[in-house]
Amino acid sequence: MKGGHFEKITDVAYANGYFDQSHYIRSFKEFTNTTPNGYLQSGLDPEK
């Protein structure tokens, strides 16, 4: 995933080639077993 600061999940989806937020969230959940919001709340940082 491209790095950067995003205000909305939709912005992240578009920046990574998805056409809508729901498709991005489904793909994210398949890969990580959690939603993007759940991932952020867990405090995990992929940059570290």
Short mmCIF file of C-alpha atoms in Angstrom, two decimals:
data_model
loop_
_atom_site.label_atom_id
_atom_site.label_comp_id
_atom_site.label_asym_id
_atom_site.label_seq_id
_atom_site.Cartn_x
_atom_site.Cartn_y
_atom_site.Cartn_z
CA MET A 1 0.00 0.00 0.00
CA LYS A 2 1.21 3.46 -0.77
CA GLY A 3 2.30 5.48 2.24
CA GLY A 4 0.94 8.84 3.22
CA HIS A 5 -1.55 10.58 5.44
CA PHE A 6 -5.17 10.11 4.47
CA GLU A 7 -8.26 11.62 6.07
CA LYS A 8 -10.73 9.05 4.70
CA ILE A 9 -10.73 5.36 3.84
CA THR A 10 -12.09 6.36 0.43
CA ASP A 11 -8.90 8.34 -0.24
CA VAL A 12 -6.79 5.30 0.65
CA ALA A 13 -8.90 3.12 -1.64
CA TYR A 14 -8.55 5.47 -4.61
CA ALA A 15 -4.82 5.97 -4.02
CA ASN A 16 -4.32 2.21 -4.19
CA GLY A 17 -6.29 1.59 -7.36
CA TYR A 18 -9.68 0.61 -5.95
CA PHE A 19 -12.80 2.10 -7.49
CA ASP A 20 -14.79 2.23 -4.27
CA GLN A 21 -14.40 2.01 -0.52
CA SER A 22 -16.43 -1.18 -0.07
CA HIS A 23 -14.23 -3.19 -2.45
CA TYR A 24 -11.11 -1.92 -0.67
CA ILE A 25 -12.49 -2.85 2.76
CA ARG A 26 -13.45 -6.36 1.58
CA SER A 27 -9.97 -6.93 0.13
CA PHE A 28 -8.29 -5.50 3.23
CA LYS A 29 -10.35 -7.75 5.51
CA GLU A 30 -9.55 -10.86 3.42
CA PHE A 31 -5.83 -10.10 3.73
CA THR A 32 -5.65 -8.99 7.38
CA ASN A 33 -8.74 -10.59 8.98
CA THR A 34 -9.78 -7.16 10.25
CA THR A 35 -11.23 -3.96 8.86
CA PRO A 36 -9.03 -0.93 8.14
CA ASN A 37 -10.57 0.83 11.16
CA GLY A 38 -9.94 -2.21 13.36
CA TYR A 39 -6.35 -2.32 12.15
CA LEU A 40 -5.81 1.34 13.03
CA GLN A 41 -7.37 0.87 16.47
CA SER A 42 -5.07 -2.08 17.17
CA GLY A 43 -2.09 0.27 17.10
CA LEU A 44 -0.17 -1.79 14.55
CA ASP A 45 2.23 0.26 12.45
CA PRO A 46 3.45 -1.33 9.20
CA GLU A 47 6.20 1.31 8.93
CA LYS A 48 8.04 -0.05 11.98
#
